[in-house]
PDB file of C-alpha atoms in Angstrom:
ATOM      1  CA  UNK A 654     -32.679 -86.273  64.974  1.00  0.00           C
ATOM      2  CA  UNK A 655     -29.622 -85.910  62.303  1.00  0.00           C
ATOM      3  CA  UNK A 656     -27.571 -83.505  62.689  1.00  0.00           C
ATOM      4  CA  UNK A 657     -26.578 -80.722  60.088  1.00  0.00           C
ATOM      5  CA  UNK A 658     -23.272 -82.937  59.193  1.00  0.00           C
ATOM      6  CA  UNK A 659     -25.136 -86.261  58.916  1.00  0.00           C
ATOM      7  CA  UNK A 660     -27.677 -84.411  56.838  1.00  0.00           C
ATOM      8  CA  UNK A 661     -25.152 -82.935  54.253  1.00  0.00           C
ATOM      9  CA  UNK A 662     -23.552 -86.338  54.163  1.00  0.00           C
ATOM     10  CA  UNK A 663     -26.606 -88.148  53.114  1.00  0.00           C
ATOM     11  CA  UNK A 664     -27.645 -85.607  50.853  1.00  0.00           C
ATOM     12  CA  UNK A 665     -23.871 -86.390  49.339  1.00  0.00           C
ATOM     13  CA  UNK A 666     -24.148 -89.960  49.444  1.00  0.00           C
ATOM     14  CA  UNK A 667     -27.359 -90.184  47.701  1.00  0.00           C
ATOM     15  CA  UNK A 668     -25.849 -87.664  44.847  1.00  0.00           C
ATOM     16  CA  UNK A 669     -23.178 -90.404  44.969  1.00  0.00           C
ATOM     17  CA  UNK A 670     -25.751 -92.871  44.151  1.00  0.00           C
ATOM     18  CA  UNK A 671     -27.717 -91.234  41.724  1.00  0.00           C
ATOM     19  CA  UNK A 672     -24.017 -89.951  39.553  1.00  0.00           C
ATOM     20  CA  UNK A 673     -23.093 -93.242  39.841  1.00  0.00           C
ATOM     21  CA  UNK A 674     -26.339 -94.486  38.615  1.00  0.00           C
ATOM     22  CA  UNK A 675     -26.144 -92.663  35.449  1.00  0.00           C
ATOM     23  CA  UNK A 676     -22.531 -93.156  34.813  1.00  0.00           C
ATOM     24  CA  UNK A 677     -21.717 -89.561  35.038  1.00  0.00           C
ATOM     25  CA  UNK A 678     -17.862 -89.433  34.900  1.00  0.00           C
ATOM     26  CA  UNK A 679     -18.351 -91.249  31.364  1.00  0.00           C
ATOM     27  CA  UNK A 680     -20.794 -89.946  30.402  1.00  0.00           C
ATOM     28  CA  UNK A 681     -19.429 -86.260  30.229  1.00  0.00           C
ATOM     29  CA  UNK A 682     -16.315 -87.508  28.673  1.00  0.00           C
ATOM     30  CA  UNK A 683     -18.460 -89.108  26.130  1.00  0.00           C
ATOM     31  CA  UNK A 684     -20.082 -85.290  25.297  1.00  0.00           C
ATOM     32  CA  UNK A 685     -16.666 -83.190  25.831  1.00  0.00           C
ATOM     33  CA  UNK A 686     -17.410 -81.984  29.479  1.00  0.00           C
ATOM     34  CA  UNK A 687     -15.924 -82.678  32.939  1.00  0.00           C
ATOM     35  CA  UNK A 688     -18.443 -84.216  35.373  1.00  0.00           C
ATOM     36  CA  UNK A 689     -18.905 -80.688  37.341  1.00  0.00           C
ATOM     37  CA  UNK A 690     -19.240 -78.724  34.466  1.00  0.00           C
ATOM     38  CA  UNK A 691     -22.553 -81.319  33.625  1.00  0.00           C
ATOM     39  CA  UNK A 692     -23.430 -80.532  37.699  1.00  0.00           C
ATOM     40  CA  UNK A 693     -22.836 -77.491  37.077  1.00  0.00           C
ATOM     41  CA  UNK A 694     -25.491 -77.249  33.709  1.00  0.00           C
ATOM     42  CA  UNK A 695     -27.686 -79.615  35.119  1.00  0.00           C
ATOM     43  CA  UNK A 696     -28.146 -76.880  38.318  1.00  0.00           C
ATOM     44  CA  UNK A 697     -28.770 -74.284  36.058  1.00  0.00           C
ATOM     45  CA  UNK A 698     -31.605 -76.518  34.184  1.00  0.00           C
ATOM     46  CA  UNK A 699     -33.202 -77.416  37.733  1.00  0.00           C
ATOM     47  CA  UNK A 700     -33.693 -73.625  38.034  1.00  0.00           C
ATOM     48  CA  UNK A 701     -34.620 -72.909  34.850  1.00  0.00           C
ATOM     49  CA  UNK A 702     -37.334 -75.220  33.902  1.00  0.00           C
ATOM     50  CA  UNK A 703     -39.834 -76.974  35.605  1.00  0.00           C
ATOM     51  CA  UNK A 704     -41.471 -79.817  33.372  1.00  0.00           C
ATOM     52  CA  UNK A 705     -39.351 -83.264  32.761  1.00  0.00           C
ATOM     53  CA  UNK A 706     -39.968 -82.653  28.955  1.00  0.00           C
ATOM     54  CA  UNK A 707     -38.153 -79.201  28.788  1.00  0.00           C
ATOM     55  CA  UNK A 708     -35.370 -80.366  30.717  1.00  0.00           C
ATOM     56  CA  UNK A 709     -32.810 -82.205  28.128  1.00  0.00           C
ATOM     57  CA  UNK A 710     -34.046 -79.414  25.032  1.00  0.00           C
ATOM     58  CA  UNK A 711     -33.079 -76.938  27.836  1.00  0.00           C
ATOM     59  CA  UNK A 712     -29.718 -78.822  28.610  1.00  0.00           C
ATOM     60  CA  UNK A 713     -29.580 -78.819  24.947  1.00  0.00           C
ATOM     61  CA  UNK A 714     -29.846 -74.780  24.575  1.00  0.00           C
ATOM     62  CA  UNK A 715     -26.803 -74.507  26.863  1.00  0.00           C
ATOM     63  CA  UNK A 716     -24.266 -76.423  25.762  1.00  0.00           C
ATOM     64  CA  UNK A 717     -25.738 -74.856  22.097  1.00  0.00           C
ATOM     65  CA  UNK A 718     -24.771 -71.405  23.332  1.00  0.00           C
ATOM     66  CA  UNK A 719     -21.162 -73.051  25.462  1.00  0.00           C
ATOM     67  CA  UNK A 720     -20.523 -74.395  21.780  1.00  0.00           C
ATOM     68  CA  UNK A 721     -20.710 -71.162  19.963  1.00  0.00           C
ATOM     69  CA  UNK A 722     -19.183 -69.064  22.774  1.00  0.00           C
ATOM     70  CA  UNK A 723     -22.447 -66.990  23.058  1.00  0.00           C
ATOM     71  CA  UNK A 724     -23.403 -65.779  27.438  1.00  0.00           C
ATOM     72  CA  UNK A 725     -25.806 -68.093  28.545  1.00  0.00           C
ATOM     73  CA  UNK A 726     -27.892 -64.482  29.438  1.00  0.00           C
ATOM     74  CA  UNK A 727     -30.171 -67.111  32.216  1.00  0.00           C
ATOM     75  CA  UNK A 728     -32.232 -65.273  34.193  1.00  0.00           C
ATOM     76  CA  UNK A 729     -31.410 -67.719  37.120  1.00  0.00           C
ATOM     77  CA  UNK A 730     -28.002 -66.819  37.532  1.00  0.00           C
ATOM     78  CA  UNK A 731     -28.969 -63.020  37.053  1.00  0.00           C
ATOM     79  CA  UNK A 732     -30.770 -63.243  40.827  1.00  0.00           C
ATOM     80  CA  UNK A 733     -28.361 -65.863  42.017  1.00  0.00           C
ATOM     81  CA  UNK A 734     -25.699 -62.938  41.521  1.00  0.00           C
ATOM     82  CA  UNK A 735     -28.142 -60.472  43.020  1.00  0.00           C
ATOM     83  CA  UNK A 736     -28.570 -62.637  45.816  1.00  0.00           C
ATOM     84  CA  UNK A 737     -32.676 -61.842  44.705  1.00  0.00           C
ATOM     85  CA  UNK A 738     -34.602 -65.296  45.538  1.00  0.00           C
ATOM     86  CA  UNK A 739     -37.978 -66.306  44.688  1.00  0.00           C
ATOM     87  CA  UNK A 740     -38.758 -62.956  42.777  1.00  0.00           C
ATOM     88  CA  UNK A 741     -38.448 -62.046  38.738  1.00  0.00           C
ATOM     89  CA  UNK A 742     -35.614 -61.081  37.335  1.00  0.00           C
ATOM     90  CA  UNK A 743     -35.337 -57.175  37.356  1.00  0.00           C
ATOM     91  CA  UNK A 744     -33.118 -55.477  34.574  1.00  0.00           C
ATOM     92  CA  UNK A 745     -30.932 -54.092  37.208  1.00  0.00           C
ATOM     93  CA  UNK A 746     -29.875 -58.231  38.445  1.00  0.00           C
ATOM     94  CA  UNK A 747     -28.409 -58.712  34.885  1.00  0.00           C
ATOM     95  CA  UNK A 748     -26.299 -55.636  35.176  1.00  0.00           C
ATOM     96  CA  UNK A 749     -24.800 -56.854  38.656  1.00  0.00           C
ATOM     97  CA  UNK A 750     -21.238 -57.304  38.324  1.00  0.00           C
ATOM     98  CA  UNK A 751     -20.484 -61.246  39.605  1.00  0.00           C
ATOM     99  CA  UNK A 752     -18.848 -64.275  37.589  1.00  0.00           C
ATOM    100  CA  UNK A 753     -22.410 -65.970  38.260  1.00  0.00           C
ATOM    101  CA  UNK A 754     -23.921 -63.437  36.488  1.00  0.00           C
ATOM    102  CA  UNK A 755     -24.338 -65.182  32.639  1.00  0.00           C
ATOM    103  CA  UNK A 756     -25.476 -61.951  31.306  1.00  0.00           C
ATOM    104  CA  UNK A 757     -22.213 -60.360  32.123  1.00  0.00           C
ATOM    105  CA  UNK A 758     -20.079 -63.520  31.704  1.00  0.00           C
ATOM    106  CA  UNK A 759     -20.077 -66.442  29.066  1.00  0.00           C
ATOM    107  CA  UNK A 760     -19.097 -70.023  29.937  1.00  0.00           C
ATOM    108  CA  UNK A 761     -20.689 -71.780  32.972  1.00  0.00           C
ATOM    109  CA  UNK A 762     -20.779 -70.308  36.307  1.00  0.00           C
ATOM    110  CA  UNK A 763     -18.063 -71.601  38.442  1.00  0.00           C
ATOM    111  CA  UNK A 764     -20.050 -73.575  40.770  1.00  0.00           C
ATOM    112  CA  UNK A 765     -23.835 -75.121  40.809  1.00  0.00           C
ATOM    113  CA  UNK A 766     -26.172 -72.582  41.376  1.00  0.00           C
ATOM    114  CA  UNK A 767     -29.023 -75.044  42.780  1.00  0.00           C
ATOM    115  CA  UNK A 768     -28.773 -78.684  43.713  1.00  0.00           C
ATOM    116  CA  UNK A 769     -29.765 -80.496  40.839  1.00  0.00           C
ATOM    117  CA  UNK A 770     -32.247 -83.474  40.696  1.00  0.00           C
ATOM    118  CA  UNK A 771     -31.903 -86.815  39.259  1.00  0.00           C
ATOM    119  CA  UNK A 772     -34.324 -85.470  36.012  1.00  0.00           C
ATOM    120  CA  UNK A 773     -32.001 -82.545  35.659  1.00  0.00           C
ATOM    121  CA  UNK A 774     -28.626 -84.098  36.064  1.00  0.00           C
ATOM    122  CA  UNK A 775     -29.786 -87.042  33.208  1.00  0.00           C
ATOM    123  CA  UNK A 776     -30.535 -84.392  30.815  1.00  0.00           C
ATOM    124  CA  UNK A 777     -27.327 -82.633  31.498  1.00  0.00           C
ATOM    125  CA  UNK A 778     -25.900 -86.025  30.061  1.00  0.00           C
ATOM    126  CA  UNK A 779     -28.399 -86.824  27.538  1.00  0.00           C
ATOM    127  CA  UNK A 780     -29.219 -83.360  26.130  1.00  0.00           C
ATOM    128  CA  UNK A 781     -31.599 -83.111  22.944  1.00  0.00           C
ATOM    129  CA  UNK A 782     -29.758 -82.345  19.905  1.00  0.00           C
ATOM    130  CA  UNK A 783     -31.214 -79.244  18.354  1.00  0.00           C
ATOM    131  CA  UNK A 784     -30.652 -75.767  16.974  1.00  0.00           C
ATOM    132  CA  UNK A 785     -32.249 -74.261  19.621  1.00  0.00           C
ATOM    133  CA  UNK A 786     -30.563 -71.076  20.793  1.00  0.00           C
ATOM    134  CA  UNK A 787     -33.408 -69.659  23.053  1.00  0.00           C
ATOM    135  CA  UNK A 788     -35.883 -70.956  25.481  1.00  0.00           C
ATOM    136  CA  UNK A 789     -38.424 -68.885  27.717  1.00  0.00           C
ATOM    137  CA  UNK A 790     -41.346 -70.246  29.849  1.00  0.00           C
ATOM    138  CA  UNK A 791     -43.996 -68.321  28.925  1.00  0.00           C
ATOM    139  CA  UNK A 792     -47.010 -69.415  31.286  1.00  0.00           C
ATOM    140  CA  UNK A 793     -45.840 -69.732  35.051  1.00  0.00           C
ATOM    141  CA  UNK A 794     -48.996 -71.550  35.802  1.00  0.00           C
ATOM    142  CA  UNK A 795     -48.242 -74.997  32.867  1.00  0.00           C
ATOM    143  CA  UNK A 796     -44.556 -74.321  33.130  1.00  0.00           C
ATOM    144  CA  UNK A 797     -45.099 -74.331  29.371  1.00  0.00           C
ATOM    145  CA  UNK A 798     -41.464 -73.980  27.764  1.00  0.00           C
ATOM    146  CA  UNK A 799     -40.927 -72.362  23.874  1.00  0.00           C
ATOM    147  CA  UNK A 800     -37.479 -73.203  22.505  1.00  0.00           C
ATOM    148  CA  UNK A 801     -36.673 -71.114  19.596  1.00  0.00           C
ATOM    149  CA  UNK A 802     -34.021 -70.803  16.978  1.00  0.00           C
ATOM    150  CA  UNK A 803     -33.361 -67.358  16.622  1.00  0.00           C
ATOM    151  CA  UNK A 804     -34.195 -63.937  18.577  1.00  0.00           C
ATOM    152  CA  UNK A 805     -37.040 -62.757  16.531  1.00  0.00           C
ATOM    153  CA  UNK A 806     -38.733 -65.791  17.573  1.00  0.00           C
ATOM    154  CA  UNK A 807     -37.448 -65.221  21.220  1.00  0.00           C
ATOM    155  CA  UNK A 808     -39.140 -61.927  21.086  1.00  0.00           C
ATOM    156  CA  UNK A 809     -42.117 -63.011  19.815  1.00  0.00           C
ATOM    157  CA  UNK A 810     -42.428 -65.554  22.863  1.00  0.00           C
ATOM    158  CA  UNK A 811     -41.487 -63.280  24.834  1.00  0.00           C
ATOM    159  CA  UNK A 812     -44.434 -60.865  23.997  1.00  0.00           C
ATOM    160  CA  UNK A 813     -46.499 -64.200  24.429  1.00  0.00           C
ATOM    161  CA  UNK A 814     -45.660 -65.001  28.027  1.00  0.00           C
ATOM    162  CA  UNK A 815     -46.399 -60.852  28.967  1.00  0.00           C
ATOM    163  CA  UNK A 816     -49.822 -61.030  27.266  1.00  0.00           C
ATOM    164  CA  UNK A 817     -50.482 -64.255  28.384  1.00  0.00           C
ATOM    165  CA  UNK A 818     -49.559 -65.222  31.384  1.00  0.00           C
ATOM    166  CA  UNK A 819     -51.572 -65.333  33.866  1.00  0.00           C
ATOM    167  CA  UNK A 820     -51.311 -62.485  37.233  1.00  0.00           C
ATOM    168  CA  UNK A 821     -51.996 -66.392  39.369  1.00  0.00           C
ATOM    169  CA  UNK A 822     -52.836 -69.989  39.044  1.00  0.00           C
TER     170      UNK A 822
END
């Protein structure tokens, strides 16, 4: 029987509890970011991935490709800019002109583009160190995750998950 504000206010008091929880204001000083910038990637990995163990070497992609400057080019932010939810990504959503749209625009987004889970906001702050530049889940049915180094070996998974994957689970 909660209302819509009582509902948004738990919802923010048990982010509350869960930032506090992993100490996130020192935590992103502690790897050069502000606390909503690590919100803000740790949305972007709850969209992106959907297995616990891809979620810190997918953390660790992004702030790989803030570091060097490089678009994020995530598919998720390609429909969040579209406004195109719960369907592929279409060629046409990563031409769409928005500041969401990481295809068009480096750095991070400038807000969250999902509400990020406990998983994804711990490894936001505790991202796996790597030379990962890539990452592309290439069976929809295991979530199955390939991280790659450089674009040959994007391509390559990429040509994977379209032979592959399976039409449904």
């Amino acid at each position: 029987n909660a209302t819509d504000k009582q509902i948004i206010q738990m919802m923010l008091d048990r982010f509350d509890v869960v930032a506090m929880g992993q100490n996130l204001k020192e935590r992103a000083a502690e790897i050069g970011y502000s606390p909503k910038e690590v919100v803000n990637v740790a949305s972007l990995v709850e969209k992106e991935v959907k297995r616990d163990e891809d979620r810190a070497p997918a953390a660790g992609v992004i702030y790989n490709r803030l570091r060097r400057g490089q678009p994020l080019e995530l598919d998720s932010t390609a429909t969040y800019a579209a406004q195109e939810f719960g369907r592929a990504t279409l060629l046409q959503d990563r031409e769409v002109e928005s500041e969401y749209n990481t295809f068009k625009h480096t750095g991070l987004p400038p807000t969250p583009i999902d509400s990020p889970g406990e998983a994804a906001i711990h490894a936001a702050l505790f991202p796996t160190k790597h030379s990962f530049i890539f990452f592309i889940t290439v069976n929809d049915c295991t979530n199955e995750t390939v991280f790659t180094e450089t674009l040959a070996e994007f391509n390559r998974a990429v040509a994977r998950r379209r032979a592959d994957n399976p039409t449904s689970c």
